[in-house]
C-alpha positions as MATLAB code, in Angstrom:
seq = 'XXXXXXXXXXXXXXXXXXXXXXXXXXXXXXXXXXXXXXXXXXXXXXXXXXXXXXXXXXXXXXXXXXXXXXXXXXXXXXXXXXXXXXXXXXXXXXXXXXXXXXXXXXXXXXXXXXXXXXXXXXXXXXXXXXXXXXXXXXXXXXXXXXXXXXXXXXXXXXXXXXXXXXXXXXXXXXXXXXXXXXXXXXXXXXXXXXXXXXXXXXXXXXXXXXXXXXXXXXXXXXXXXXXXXXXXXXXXXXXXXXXXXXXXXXXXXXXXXXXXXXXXXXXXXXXXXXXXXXXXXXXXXXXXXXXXXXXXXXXXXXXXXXXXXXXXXXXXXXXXXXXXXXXXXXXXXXXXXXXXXXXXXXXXXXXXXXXXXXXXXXXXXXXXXXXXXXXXXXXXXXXXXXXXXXXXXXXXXXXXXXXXXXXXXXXXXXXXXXXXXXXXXXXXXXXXXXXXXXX';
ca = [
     -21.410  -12.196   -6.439;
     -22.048   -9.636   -3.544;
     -19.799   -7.785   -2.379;
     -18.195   -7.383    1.324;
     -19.136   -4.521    3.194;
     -16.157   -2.347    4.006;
     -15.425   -2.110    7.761;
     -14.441    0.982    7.215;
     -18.435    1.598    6.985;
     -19.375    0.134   10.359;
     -16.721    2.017   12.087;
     -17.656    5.284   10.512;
     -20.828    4.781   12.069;
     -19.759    3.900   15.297;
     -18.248    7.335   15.762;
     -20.873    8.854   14.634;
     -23.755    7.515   16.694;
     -21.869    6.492   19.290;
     -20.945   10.168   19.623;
     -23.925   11.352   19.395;
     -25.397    8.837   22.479;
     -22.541   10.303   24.502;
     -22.789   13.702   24.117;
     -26.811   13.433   24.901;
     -25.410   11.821   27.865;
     -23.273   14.365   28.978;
     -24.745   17.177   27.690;
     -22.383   18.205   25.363;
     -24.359   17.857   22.258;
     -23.887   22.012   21.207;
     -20.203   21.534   21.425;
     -20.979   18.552   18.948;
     -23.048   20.491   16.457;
     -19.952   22.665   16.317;
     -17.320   20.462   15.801;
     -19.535   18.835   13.172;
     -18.977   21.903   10.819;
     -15.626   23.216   12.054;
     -14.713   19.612   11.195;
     -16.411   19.824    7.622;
     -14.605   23.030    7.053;
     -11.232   22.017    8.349;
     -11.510   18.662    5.623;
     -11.584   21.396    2.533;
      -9.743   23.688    3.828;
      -7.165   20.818    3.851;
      -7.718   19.558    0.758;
      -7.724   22.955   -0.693;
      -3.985   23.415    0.975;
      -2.853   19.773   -0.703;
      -3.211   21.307   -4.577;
      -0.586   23.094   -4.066;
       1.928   20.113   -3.261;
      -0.094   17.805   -5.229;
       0.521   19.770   -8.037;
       4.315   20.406   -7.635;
       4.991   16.826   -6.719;
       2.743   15.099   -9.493;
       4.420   17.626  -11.734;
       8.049   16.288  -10.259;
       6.987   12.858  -10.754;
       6.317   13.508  -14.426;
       9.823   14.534  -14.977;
      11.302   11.689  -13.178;
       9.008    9.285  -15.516;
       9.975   10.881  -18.817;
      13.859   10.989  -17.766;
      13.663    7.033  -17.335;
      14.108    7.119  -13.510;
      11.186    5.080  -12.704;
      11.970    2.497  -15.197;
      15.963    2.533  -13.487;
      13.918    1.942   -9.953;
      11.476   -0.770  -10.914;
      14.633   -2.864  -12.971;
      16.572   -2.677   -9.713;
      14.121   -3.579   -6.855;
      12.304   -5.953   -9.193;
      13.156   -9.046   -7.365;
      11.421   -8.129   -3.899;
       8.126   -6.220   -5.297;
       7.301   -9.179   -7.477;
       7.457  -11.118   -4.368;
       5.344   -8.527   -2.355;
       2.929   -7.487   -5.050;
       2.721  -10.526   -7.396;
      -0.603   -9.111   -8.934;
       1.239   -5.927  -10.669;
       3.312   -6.630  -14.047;
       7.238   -6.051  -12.968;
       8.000   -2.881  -15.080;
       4.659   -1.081  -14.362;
       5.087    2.239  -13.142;
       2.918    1.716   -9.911;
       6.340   -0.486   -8.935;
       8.802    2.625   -8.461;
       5.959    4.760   -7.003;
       5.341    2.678   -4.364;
       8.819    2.607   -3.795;
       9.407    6.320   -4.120;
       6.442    6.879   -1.637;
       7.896    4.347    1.149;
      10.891    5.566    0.844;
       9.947    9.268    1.125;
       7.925    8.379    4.579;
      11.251    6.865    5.693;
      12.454    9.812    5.384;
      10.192   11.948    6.957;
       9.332   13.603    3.864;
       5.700   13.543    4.532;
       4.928   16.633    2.299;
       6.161   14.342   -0.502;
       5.501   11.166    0.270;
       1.391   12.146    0.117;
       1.127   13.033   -3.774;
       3.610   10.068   -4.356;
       0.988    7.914   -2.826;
      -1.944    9.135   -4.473;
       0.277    8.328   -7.822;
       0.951    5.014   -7.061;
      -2.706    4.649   -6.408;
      -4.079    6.009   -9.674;
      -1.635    3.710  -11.083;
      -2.697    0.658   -8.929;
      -6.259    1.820  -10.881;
      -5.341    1.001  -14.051;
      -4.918   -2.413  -13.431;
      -8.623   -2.459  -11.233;
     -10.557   -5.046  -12.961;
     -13.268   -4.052  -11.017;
     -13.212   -0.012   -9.801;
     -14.562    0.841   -6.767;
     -13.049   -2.345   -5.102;
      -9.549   -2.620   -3.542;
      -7.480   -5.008   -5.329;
      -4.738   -7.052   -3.448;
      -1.874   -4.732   -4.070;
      -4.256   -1.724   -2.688;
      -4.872   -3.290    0.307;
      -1.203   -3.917    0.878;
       0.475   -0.857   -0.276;
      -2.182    0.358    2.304;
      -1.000   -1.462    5.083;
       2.323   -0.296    4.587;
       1.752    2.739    4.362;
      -0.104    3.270    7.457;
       2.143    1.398    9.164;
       4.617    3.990    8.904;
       7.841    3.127    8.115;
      10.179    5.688    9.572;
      13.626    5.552    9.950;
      13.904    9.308   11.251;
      10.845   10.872   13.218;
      11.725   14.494   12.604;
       8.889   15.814   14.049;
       8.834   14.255   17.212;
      12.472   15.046   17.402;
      12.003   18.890   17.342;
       9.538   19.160   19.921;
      11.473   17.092   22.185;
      14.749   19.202   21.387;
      12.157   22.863   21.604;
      11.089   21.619   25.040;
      14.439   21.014   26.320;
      14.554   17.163   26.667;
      18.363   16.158   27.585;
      18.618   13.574   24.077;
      15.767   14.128   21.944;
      17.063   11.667   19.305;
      16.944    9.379   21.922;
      13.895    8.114   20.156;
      15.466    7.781   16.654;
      16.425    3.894   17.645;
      12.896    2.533   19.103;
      10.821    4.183   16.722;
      12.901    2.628   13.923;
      12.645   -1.194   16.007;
       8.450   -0.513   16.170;
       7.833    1.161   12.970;
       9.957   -2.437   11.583;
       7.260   -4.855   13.864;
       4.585   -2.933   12.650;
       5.478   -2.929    8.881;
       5.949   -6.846    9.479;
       2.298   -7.373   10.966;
       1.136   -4.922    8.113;
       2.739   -7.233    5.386;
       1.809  -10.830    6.713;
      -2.070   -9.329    7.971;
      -2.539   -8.283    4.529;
      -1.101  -11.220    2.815;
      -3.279  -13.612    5.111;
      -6.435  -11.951    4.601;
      -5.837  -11.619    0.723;
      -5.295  -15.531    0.938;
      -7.760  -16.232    3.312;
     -10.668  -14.089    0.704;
      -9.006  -15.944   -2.318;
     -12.282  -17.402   -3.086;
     -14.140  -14.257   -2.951;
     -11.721  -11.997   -4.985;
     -12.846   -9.632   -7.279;
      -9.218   -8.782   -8.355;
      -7.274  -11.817   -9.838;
      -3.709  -11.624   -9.602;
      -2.468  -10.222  -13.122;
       0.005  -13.683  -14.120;
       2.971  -12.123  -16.204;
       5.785  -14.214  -17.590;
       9.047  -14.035  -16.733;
      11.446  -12.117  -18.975;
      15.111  -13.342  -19.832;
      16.171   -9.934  -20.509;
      17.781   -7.752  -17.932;
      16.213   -4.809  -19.682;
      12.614   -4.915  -18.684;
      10.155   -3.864  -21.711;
       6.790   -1.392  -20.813;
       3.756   -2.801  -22.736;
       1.607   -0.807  -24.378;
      -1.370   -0.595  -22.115;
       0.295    0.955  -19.392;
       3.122    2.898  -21.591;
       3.086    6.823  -20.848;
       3.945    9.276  -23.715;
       7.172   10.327  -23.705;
       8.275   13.935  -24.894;
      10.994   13.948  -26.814;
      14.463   14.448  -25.086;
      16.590   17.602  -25.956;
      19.932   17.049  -23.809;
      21.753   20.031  -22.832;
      24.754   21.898  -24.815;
      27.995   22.129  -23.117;
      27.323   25.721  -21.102;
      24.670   23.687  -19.766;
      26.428   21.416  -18.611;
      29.472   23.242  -16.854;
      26.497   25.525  -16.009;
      24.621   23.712  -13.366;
      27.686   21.068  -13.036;
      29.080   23.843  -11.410;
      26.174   24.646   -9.463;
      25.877   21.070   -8.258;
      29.851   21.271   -6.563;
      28.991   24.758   -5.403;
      26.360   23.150   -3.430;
      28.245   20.123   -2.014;
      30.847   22.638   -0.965;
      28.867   24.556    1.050;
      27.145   21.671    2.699;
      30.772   20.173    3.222;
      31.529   23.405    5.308;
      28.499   23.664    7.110;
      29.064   20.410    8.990;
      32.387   21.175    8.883;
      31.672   24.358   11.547;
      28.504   22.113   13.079;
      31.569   19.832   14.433;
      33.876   22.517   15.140;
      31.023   23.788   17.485;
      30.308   21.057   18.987;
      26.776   20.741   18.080;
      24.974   17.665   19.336;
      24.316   14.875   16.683;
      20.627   15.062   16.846;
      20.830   19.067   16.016;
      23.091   17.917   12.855;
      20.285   15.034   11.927;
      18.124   17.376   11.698;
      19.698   20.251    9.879;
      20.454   17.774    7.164;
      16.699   16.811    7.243;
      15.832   20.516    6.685;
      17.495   20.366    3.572;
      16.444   16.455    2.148;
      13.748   18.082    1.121;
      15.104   21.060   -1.619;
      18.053   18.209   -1.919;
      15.474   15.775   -3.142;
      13.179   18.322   -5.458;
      16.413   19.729   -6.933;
      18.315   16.628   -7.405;
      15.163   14.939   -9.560;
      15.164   18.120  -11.518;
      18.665   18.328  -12.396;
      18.970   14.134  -13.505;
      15.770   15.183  -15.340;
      17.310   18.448  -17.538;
      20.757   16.240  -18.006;
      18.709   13.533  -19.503;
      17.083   16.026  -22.408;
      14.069   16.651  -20.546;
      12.026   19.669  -21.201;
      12.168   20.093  -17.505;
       9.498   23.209  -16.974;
       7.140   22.223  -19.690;
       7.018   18.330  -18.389;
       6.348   19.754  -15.160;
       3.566   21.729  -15.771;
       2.161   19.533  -17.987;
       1.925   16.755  -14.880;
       0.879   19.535  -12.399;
      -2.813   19.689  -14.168;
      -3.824   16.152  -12.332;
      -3.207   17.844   -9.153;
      -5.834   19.938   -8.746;
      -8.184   17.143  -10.007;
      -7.556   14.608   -7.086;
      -7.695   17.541   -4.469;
     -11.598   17.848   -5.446;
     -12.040   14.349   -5.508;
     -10.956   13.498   -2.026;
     -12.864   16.091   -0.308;
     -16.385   14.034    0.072;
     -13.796   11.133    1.794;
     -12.122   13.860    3.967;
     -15.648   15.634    5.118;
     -16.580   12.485    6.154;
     -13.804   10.926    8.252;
     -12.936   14.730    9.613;
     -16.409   15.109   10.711;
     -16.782   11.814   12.457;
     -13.489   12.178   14.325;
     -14.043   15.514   15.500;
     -17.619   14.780   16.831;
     -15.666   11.949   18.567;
     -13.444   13.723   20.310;
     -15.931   16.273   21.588;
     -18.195   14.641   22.736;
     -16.264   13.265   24.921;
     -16.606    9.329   23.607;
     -12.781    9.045   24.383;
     -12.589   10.108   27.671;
     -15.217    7.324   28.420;
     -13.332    4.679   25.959;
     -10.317    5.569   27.790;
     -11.085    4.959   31.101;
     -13.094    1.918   29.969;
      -9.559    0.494   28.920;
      -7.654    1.876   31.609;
      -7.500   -1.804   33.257;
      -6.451   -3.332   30.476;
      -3.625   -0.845   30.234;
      -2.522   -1.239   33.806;
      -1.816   -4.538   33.565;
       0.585   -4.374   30.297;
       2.490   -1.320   31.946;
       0.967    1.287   29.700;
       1.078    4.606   32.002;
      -2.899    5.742   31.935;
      -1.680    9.312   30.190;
      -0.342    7.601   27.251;
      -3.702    5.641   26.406;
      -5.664    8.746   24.865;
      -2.192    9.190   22.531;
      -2.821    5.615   21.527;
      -6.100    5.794   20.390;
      -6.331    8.826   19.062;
      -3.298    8.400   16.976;
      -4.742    6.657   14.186;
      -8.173    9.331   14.125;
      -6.325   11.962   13.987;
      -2.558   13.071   12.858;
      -3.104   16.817   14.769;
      -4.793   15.769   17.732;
      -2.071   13.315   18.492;
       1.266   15.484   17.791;
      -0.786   17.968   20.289;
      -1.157   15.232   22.706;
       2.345   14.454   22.485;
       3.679   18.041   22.529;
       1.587   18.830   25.781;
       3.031   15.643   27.443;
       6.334   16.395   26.161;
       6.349   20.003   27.154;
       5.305   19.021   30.785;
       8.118   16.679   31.682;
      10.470   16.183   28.254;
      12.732   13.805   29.999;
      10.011   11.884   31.466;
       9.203    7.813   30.863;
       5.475    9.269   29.128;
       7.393   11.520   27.351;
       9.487    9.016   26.350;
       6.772    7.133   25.546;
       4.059    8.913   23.543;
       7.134   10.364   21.249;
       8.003    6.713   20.041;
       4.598    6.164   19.171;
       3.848    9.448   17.307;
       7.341    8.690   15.230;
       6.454    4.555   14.373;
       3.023    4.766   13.963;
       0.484    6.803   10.942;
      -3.211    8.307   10.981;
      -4.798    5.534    9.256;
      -8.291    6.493    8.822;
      -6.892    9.580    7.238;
      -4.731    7.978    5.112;
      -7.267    5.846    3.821;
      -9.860    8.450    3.345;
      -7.242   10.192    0.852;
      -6.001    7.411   -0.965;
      -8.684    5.512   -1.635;
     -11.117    8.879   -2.211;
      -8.601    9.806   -4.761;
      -9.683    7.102   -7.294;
     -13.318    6.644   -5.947;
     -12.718    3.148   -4.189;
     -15.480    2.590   -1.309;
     -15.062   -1.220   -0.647;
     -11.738   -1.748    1.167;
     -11.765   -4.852    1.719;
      -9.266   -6.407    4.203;
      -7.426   -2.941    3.844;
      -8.718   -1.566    7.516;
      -8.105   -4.721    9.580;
      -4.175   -5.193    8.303;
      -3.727   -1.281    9.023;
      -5.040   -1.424   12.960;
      -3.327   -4.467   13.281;
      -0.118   -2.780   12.444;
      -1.318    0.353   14.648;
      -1.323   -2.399   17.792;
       1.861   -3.699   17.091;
       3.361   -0.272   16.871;
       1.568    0.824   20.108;
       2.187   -2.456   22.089;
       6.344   -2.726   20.651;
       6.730    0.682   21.079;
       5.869    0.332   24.996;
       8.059   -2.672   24.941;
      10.646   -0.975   23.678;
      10.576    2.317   25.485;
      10.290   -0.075   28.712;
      14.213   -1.589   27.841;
      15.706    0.788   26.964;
      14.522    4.241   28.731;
];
């Protein structure tokens, strides 16, 4: 049977030539050549930077899967991902990552949420009948993914608050509403292509029967070893219980003065989301040394794969980096934008926001420094308003892509790419909706 080209290929292309006719055009092609290899270099020196937190958060994961947790989170949200990912046995482990990794972007934990994914992914691998080729449950998890779910945009947030905007949280509630529409159009693309390619798919749903017993079993195909558990003497115990109150304590009395000061809500949002983050590596940690777990030597042991996938993404990374920064120099979306420009009149879309909206899924950096130069201009502005909901509901999707999929060597994606953009529209076009009521 042959397979689908991936339209990730065509569009790849398209910013590559397309660049390249532009910039002869405009005579811009030495600025081209340049961003060619700063571009290049900027892709490894990225991936070089991820080993670090690839390393520490596959290593974190490993403790979490030998202390039970991700058994504990597949049992309890078993009901909806069987529903959502039918093709992945109930009590596999790529069930909690998944979960883990969504819920970390929620969060705004993108540091974390990154080598999360690329776990789930290797996992999603092992059940790849045919590697190299998305299955179903890639292509979804995917979608999700880039579509961003976000319940608080932290990073938007803090520019808005650094350039003085009157309520920068005023953003938390329509980036939640868009990041929601998009997620939905993510979901029901993917589905609908998956169903509409039935015919053609290399990657059969995996049929497992139902179990009785409320205490799902791991079979032994997919069945990690498990160290053996060691749990802590009493001084252990009191030990780091203590620790544990200590901590609570002082967080306790911290918001305690934040009120007493009056701080503003958003300013207390985001102190607490300065912390999530040690909360979140320590807490895992902890549950892992009270259930026996040999918490540094687990660690370390899951660590190793980091540096592994950090290599293997870099070809994926060279490539996309390159062909978006030869994009944006030679000045291809200048002339894309002001092709659109009518098209964005009538809908209500301020011209200024358009390059933010197009760019956002190329490129993660050149967006948050579109939106921090609009923001910094006029903070409490309708654009301002604007480009910040769409930087804090919507993801870099070629990027995203490039890593996850280059991480276990998969070049056909399938209908991957077409649910992803269609979840970047609906987060652009609800996001204007939104900011429209309510600003």
């Amino acid at each position: 049977m042959k397979k689908s080209e991936s339209p990730l290929n065509s569009i790849w292309l398209f910013l590559m030539v397309g660049s390249t006719v532009v910039a002869a055009m405009r005579g811009t092609l030495p600025e081209l050549t340049e961003a060619a290899f700063e571009s290049a270099a900027n892709a490894v020196t990225l991936a070089i930077g991820l080993i670090g937190a690839l390393a520490l958060w596959l290593g974190i994961l490993r403790v979490v899967e030998v202390a039970g947790v991700m058994e504990a989170i597949a049992r309890g949200i078993r009901p909806l991902m069987i529903r959502l990912f039918p093709d992945i046995p109930p009590d596999h482990p790529a069930m909690s990552a998944i979960i883990l990794n969504i819920s970390a972007n929620a969060l705004g934990l993108g540091n974390a949420a990154t080598p999360i994914g690329l776990k789930a992914m290797n996992e999603l691998n092992r059940l790849n009948p045919d590697p190299g080729t998305a299955t179903n449950a890639m292509c979804l998890f995917l979608a999700i993914n880039t579509s961003s779910v976000t319940i608080l945009p932290i990073g938007a947030i803090a520019v808005r608050a650094s350039a003085g905007a009157s309520n920068p949280g005023a953003i938390i509630i329509p980036s939640i509403v868009a990041t929601l529409a998009s997620t939905t159009v993510a979901i029901l693309a993917a589905k609908f292509l998956a169903h509409r390619n039935r015919d053609s798919d290399p990657n059969p749903p995996v049929i497992v029967p139902e179990s009785d017993s409320d205490t799902p079993s791991e079979p032994a195909e997919y069945a990690q070893p498990v160290e053996p558990l060691e749990p802590p003497g009493l001084v252990g115990r009191l030990f780091f219980g203590g620790l544990i109150v200590l901590f609570f304590g002082a967080i306790l009395y911290r918001l305690t003065i934040a009120g007493t000061a009056g701080l503003a809500s958003t300013q207390i949002i985001e102190a607490i989301s300065n912390g999530l983050l040690p909360l979140v590596i320590c807490s895992f940690l902890l549950l892992g040394y009270f259930r026996g777990v040999k918490v540094y030597e687990v660690l370390t042991e899951g660590a190793k794969e980091g540096f592994d996938i950090a290599v293997r993404i870099i070809p994926f990374l060279v490539a996309i980096f390159v062909a978006i920064g030869m994009f944006r120099s030679s000045g291809a979306l200048d002339v894309m934008t002001a092709a659109l420009s009518p098209v964005t009149n009538l809908i209500g879309m301020p011209p200024e926001a358009l390059p933010m909206a197009l760019i956002r899924p190329l490129s993660g950096s050149g967006a948050f420094g579109v939106m921090s130069e609009i923001v910094e201009n006029d903070p409490d502005g309708f654009l301002s308003y604007l480009v910040s909901t769409m930087q804090g509901s919507t993801e870099t999707t070629f990027y995203v892509m490039a890593v996850y999929f280059g991480s276990i060597g998969v070049m056909r994606t399938r209908h991957t790419l077409p649910a992803a953009l269609l979840a970047d529209v609906t987060g652009i076009l609800t996001s204007l909706l939104i900011c429209h009521l309510t600003f």
